[in-house]
mmCIF file of C-alpha atoms in Angstrom:
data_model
loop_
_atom_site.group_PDB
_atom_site.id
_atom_site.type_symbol
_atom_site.label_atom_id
_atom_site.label_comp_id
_atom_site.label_asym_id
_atom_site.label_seq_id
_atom_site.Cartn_x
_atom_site.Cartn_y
_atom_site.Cartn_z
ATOM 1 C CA UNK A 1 -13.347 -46.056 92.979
ATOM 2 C CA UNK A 2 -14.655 -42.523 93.403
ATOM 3 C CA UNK A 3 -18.271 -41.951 92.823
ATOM 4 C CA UNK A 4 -19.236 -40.346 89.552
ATOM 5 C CA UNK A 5 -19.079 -36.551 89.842
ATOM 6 C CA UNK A 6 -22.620 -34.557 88.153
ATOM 7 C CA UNK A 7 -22.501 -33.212 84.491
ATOM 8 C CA UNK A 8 -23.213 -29.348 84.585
ATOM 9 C CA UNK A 9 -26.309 -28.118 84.756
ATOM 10 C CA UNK A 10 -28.429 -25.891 82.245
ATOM 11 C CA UNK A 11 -28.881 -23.495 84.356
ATOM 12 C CA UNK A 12 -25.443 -23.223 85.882
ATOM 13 C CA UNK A 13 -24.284 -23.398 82.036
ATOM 14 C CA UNK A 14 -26.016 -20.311 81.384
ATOM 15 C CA UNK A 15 -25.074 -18.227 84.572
ATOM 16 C CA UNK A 16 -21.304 -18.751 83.799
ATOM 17 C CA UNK A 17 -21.751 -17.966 80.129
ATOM 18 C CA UNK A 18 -24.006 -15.768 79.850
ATOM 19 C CA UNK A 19 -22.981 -14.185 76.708
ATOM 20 C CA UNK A 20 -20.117 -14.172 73.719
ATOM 21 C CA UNK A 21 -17.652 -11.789 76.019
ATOM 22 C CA UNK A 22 -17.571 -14.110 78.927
ATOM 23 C CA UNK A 23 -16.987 -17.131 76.499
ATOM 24 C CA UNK A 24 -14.150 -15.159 74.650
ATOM 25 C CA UNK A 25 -12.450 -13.672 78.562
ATOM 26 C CA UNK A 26 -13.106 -17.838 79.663
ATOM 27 C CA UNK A 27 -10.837 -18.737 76.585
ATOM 28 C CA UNK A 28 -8.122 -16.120 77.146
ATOM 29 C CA UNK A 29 -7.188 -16.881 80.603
ATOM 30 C CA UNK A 30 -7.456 -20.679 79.759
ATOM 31 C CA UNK A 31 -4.510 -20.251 77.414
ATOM 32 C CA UNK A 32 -2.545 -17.015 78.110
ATOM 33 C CA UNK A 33 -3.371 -16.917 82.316
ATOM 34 C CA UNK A 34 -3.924 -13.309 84.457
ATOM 35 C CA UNK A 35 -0.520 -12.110 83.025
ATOM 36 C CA UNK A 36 0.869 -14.276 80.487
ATOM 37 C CA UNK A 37 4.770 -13.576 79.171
ATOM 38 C CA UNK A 38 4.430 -11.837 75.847
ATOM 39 C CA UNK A 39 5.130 -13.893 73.011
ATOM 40 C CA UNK A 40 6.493 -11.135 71.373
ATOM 41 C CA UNK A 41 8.935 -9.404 73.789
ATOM 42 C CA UNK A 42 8.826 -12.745 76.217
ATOM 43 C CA UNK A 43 8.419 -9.989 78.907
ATOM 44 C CA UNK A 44 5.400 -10.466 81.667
ATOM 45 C CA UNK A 45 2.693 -7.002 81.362
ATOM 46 C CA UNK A 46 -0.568 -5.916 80.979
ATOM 47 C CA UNK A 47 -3.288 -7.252 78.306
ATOM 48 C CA UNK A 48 -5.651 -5.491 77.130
ATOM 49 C CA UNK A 49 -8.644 -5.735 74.794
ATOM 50 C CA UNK A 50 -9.193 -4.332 71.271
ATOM 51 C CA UNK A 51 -12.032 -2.873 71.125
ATOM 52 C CA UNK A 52 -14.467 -4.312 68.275
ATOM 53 C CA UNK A 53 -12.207 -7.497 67.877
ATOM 54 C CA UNK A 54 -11.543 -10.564 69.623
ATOM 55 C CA UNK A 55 -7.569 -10.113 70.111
ATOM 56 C CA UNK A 56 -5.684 -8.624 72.769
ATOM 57 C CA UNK A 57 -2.512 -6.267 73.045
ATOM 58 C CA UNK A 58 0.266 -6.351 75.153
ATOM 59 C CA UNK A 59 2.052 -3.341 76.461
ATOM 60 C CA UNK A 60 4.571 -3.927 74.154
ATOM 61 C CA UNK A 61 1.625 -3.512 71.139
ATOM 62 C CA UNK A 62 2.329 -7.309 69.933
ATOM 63 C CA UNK A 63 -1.529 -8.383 69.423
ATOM 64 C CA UNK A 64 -2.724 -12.187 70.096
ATOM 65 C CA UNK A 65 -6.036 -13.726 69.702
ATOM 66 C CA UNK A 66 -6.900 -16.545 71.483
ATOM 67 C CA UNK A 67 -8.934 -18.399 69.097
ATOM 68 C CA UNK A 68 -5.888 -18.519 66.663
ATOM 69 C CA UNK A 69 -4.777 -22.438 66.703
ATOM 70 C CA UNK A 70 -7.930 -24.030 68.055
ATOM 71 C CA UNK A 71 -11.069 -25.437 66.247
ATOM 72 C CA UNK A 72 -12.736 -22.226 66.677
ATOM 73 C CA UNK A 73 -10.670 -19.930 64.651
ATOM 74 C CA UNK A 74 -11.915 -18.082 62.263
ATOM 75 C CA UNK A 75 -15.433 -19.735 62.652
ATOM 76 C CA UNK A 76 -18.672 -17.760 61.667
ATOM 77 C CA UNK A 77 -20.641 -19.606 64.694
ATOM 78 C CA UNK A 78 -20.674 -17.334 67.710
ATOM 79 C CA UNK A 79 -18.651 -19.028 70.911
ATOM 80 C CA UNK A 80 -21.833 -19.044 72.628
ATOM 81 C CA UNK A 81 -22.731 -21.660 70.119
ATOM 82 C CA UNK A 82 -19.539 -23.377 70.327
ATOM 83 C CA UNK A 83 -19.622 -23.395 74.156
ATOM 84 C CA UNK A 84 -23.191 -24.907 73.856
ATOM 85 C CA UNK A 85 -22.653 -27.088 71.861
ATOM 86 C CA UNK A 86 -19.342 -28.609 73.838
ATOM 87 C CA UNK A 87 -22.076 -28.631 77.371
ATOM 88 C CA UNK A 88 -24.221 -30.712 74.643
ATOM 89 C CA UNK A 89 -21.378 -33.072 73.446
ATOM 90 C CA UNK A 90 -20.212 -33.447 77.172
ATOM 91 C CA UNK A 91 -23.806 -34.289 78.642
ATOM 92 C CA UNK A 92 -25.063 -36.622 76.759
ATOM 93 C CA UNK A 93 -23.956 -40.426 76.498
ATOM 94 C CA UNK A 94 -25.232 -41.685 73.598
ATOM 95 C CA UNK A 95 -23.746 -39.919 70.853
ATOM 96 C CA UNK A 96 -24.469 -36.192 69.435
ATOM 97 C CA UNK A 97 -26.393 -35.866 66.120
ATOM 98 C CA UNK A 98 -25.717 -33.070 63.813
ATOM 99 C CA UNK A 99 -30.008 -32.493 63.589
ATOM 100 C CA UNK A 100 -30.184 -32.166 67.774
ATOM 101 C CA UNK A 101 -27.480 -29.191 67.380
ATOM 102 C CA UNK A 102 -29.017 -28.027 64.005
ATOM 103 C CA UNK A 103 -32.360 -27.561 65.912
ATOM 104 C CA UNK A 104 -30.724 -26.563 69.173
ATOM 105 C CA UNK A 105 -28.328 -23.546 67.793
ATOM 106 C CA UNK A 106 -30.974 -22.618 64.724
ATOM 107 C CA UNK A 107 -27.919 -22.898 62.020
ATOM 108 C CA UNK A 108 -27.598 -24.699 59.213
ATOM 109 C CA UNK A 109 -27.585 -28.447 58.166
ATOM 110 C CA UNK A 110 -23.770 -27.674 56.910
ATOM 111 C CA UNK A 111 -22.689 -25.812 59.320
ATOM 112 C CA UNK A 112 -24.183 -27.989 62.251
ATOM 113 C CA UNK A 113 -22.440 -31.049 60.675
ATOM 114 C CA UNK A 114 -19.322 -28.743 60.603
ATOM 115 C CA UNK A 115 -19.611 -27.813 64.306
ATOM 116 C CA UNK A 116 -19.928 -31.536 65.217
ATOM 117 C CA UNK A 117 -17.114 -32.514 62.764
ATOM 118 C CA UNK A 118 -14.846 -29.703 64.346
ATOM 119 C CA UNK A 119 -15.879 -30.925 67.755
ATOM 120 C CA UNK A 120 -14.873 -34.658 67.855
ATOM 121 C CA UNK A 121 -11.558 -33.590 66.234
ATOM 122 C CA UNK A 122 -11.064 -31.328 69.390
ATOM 123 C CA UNK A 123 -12.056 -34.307 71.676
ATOM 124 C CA UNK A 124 -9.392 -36.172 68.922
ATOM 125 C CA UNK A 125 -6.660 -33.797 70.179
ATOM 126 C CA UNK A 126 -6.721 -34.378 73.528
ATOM 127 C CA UNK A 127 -4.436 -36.372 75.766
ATOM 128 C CA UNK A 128 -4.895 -40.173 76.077
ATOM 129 C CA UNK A 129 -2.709 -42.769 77.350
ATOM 130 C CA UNK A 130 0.652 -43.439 75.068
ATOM 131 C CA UNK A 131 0.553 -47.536 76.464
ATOM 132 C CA UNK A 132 -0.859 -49.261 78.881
ATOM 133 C CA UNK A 133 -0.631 -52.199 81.224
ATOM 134 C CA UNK A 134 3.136 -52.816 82.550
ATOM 135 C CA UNK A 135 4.040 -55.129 85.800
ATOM 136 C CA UNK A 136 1.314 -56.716 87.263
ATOM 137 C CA UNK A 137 -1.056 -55.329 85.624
ATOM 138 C CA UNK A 138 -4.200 -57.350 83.102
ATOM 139 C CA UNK A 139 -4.560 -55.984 79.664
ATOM 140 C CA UNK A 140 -7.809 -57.216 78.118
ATOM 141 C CA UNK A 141 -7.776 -56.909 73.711
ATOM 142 C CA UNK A 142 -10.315 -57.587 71.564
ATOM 143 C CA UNK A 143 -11.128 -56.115 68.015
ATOM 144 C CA UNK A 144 -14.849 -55.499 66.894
ATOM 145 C CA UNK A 145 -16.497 -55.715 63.167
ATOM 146 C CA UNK A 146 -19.001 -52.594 63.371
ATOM 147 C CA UNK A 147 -21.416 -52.265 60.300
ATOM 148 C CA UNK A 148 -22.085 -48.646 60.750
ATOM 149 C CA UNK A 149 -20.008 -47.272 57.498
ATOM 150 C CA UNK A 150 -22.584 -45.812 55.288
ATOM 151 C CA UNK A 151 -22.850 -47.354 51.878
ATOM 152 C CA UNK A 152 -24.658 -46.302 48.738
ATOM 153 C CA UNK A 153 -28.051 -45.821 48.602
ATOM 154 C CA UNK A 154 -29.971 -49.131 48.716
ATOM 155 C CA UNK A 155 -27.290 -51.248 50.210
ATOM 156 C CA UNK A 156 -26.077 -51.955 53.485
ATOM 157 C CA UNK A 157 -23.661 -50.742 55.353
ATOM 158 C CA UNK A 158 -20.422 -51.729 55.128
ATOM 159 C CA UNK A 159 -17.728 -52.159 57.944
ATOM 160 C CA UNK A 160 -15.000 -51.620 59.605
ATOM 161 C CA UNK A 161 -12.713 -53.170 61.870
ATOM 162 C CA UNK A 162 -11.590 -51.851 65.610
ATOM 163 C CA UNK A 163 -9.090 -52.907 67.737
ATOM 164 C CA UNK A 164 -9.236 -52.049 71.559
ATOM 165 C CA UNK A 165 -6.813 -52.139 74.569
ATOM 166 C CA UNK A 166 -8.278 -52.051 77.574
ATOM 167 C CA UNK A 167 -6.684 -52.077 81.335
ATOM 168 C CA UNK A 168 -7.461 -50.637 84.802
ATOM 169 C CA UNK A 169 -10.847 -48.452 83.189
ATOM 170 C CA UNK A 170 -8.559 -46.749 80.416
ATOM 171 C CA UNK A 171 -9.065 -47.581 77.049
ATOM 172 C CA UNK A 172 -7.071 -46.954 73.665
ATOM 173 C CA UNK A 173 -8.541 -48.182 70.295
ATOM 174 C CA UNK A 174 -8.833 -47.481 66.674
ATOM 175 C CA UNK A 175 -9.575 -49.065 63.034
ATOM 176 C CA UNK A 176 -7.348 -51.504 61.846
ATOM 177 C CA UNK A 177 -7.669 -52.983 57.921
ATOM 178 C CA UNK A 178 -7.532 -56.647 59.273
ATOM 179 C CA UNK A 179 -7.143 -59.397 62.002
ATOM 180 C CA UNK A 180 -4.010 -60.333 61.353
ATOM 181 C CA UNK A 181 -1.164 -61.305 62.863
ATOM 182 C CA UNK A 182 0.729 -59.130 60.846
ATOM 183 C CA UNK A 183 -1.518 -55.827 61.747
ATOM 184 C CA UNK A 184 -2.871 -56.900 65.350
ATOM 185 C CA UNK A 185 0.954 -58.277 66.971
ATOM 186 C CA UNK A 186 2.385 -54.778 66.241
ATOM 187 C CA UNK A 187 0.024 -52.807 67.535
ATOM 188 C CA UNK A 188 0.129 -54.224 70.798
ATOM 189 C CA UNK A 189 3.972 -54.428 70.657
ATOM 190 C CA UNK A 190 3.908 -50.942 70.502
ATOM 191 C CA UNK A 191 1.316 -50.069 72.716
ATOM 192 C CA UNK A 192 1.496 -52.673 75.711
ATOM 193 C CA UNK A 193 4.574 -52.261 78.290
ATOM 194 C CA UNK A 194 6.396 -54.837 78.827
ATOM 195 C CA UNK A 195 5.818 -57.215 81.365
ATOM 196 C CA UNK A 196 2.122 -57.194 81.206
ATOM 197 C CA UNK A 197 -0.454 -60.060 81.151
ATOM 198 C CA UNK A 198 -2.745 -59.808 78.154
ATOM 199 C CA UNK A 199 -6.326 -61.449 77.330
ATOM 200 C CA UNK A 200 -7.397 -62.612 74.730
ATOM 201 C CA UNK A 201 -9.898 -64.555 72.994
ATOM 202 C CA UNK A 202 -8.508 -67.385 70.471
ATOM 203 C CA UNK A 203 -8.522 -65.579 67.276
ATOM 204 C CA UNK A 204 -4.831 -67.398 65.714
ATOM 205 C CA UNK A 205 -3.494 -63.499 65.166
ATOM 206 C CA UNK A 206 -2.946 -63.411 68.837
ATOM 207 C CA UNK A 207 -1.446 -66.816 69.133
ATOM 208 C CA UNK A 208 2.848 -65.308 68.960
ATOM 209 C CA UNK A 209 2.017 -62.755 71.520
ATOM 210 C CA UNK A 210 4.042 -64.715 74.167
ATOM 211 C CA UNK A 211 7.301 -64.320 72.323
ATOM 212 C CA UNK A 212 6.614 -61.105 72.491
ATOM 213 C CA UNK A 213 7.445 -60.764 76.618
ATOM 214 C CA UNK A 214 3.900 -61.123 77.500
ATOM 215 C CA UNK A 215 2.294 -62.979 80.180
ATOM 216 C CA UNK A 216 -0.594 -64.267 77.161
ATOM 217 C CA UNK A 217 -3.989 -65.703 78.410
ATOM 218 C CA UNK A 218 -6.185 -66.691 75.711
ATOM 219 C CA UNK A 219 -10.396 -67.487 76.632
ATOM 220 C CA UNK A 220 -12.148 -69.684 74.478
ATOM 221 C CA UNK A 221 -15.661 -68.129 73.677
ATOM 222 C CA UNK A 222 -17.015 -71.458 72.379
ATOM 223 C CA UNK A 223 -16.777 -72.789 75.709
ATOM 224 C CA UNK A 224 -17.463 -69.836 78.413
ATOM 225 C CA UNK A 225 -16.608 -66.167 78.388
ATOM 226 C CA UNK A 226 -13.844 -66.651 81.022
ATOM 227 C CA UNK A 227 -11.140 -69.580 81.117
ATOM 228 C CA UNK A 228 -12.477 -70.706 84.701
ATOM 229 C CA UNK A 229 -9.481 -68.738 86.572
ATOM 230 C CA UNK A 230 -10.827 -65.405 86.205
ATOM 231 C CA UNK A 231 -10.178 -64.297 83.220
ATOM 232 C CA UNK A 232 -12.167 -62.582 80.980
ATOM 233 C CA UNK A 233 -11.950 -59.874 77.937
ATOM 234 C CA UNK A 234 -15.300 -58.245 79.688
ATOM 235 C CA UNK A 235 -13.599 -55.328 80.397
ATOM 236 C CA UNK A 236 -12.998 -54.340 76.757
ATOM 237 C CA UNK A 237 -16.104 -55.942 75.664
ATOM 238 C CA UNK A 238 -18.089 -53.061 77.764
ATOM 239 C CA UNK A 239 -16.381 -50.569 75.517
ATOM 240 C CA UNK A 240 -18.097 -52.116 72.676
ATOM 241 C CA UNK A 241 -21.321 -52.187 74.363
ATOM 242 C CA UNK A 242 -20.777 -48.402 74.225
ATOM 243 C CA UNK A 243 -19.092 -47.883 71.117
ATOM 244 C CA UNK A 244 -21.842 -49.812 69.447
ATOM 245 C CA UNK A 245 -24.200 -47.395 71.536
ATOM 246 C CA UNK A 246 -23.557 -44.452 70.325
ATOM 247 C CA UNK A 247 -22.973 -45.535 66.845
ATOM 248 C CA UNK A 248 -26.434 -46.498 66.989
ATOM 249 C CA UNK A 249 -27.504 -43.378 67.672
ATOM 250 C CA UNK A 250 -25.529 -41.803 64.476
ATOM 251 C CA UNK A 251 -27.280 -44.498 62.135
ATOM 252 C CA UNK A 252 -24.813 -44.330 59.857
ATOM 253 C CA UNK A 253 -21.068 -42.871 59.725
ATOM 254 C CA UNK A 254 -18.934 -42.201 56.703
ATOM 255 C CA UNK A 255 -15.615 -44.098 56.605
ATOM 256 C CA UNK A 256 -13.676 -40.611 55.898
ATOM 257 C CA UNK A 257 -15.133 -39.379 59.617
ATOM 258 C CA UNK A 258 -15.140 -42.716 61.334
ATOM 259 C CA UNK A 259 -12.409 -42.358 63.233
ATOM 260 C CA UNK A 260 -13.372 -38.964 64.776
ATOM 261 C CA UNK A 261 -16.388 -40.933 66.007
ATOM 262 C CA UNK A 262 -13.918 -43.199 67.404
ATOM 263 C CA UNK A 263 -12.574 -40.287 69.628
ATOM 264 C CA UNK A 264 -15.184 -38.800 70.761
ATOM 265 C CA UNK A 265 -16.100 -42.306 72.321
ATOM 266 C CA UNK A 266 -12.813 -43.148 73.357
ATOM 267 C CA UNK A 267 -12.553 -39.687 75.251
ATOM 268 C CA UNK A 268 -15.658 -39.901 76.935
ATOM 269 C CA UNK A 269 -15.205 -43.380 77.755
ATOM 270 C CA UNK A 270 -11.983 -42.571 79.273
ATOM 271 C CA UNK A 271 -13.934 -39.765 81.747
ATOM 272 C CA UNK A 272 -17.052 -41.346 82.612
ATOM 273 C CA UNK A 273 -15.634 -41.213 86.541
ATOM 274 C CA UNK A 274 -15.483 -37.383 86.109
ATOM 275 C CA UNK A 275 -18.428 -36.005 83.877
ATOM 276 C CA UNK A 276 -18.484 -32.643 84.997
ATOM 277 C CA UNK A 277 -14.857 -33.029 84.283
ATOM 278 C CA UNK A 278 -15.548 -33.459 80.152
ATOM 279 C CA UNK A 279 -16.700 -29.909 79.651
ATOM 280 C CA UNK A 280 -14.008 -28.589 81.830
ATOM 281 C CA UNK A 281 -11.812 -30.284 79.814
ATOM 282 C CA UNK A 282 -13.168 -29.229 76.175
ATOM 283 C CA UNK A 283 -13.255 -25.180 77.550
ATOM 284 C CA UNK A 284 -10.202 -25.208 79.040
ATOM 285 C CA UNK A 285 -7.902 -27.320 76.839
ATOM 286 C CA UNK A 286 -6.190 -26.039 73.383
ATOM 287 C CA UNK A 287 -4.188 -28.590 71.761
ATOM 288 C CA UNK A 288 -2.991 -26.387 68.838
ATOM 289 C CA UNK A 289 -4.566 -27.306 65.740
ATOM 290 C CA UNK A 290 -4.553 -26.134 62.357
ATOM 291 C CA UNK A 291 -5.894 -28.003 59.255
ATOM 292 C CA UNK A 292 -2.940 -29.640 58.421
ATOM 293 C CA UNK A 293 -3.170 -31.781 61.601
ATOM 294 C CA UNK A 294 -6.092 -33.585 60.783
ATOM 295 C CA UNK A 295 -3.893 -36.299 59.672
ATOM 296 C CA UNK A 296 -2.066 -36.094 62.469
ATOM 297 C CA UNK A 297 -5.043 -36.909 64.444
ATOM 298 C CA UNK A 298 -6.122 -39.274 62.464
ATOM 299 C CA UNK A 299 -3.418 -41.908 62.624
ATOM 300 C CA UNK A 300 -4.125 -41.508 66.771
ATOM 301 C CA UNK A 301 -7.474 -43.770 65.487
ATOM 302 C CA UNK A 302 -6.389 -45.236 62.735
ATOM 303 C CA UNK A 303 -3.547 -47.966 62.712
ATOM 304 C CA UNK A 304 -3.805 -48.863 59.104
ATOM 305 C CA UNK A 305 -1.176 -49.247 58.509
ATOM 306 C CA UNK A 306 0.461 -48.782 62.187
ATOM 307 C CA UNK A 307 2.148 -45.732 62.789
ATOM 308 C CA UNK A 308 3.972 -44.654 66.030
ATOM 309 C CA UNK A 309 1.391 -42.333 67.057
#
């Protein structure tokens, strides 16, 4: 395996954005390139800038701006906050809080919680693995019971249930209603190729997994974490140890936003190989969104009930 790669420095944060027009220019050629086709005419010419605006015109006078279909449209935060706070998000591995970036960027406790929001539902959009596993290869599931779901005052929190996929350092996961056969054997189904050996511990809604097609290894916990042949569900139990980690440092997350705390782990998790790599990623990458994919994205991390995501 590679060794990790650095996370970007302050400094060298600073001297390649050093103010709101490099951050807008950095943006443009991510998405439209040195000489994009028009979307307009379709034909290939030069861009320039309005003046006073953030939107460019092609020589055919069709206008764009690239901020139009990502989280940043339309924003009153400056993109020198945005870009900060996505070198913030990217650097740290134990979780973002909404007070760090409120104190950081000097805004407001709504709009820092907004920022944050905005910015795990980026993360949300971005490519992860459709299945995993397939010939030859181990795929080691496990669900969790975190008690990080904020309750009312005076109580304690409630919980919520996650189910995780794990094989060859890639992860996929999400909240599930239940342990079930009926939830947990679907799921898998759906997201497992064929041919694969799974782990398991001995939880009975894993138990008709090999009529299923797969190669089904189950580990007894109440006797050793392994079944004495190498197997083991450690690989997916690290992801908790992370998951739980950064949860921590939220204190407590409302169910309506849990599962964009979900993704933000999950993405990271998926990178921790390529740090420098994260903020690349979160700069340079538009998924389109608009507010009516929010659901979208949110039955990516939440299979309750399963849908084909």
């Amino acid at each position: 395996m590679a060794g990790k790669s650095k996370p970007l420095g302050i400094a060298q944060f600073f001297e390649r954005f050093p103010n709101e027009e490099s951050c807008l220019q950095h943006i443009f050629d991510a998405r439209f390139g040195t000489h994009p086709p028009c979307p307009g005419c379709g034909k290939h010419g030069h861009w320039s800038r309005i003046k006073g605006t953030k939107k460019w015109r092609h020589a055919c006078g069709k206008h764009v701006s690239p901020l139009k279909g990502t989280v940043m449209y339309r924003s009153n935060l400056s993109l020198m906050a945005w870009f900060y706070a996505f070198f913030l998000f990217s650097n740290t591995s134990t979780g973002m809080r909404a007070g760090f970036i409120r104190r950081q960027l000097g805004i407001g406790h709504n709009s820092s919680h907004r920022l944050c929001r905005m910015i795990r539902v980026h993360m949300a959009a971005m490519a992860r693995p459709d299945k995993l596993g397939g010939e030859g290869k181990t795929v080691h599931i496990d669900e969790v019971h975190l008690r990080y779901i904020a309750s009312t005052a005076g109580k304690p929190n409630d919980a919520v249930i996650v189910f995780g996929l794990a094989c060859e350092g890639k992860v996929l996961s999400a909240i599930v209603p239940d342990r079930t056969s009926g939830t947990l054997i679907p799921n898998i189904v759906a997201r497992v190729m064929p041919g694969s050996k799974v782990v398991t511990d001995m939880l009975p809604g894993y138990r008709t997994l090999g009529q299923h097609g797969f190669d089904h290894v189950q580990v007894n916990h109440s006797v050793a974490f392994h079944d004495f042949r190498g197997h083991s569900t450690n690989h997916i139990e690290a992801y908790w140890s992370t998951v739980r980690r950064m949860l921590r440092s939220a204190r407590q997350v409302s169910r309506i936003h849990m599962w964009s705390f979900l993704a933000e782990i999950e993405f990271k998790y998926n990178r921790r190989q390529e740090k420098e790599a994260i903020f690349e990623e979160l700069i340079s990458n538009f998924p389109y969104y608009d507010s009516e994919e929010n659901r979208v994205l949110e039955s990516r991390f939440d299979w309750s009930p399963m849908e084909d995501n």
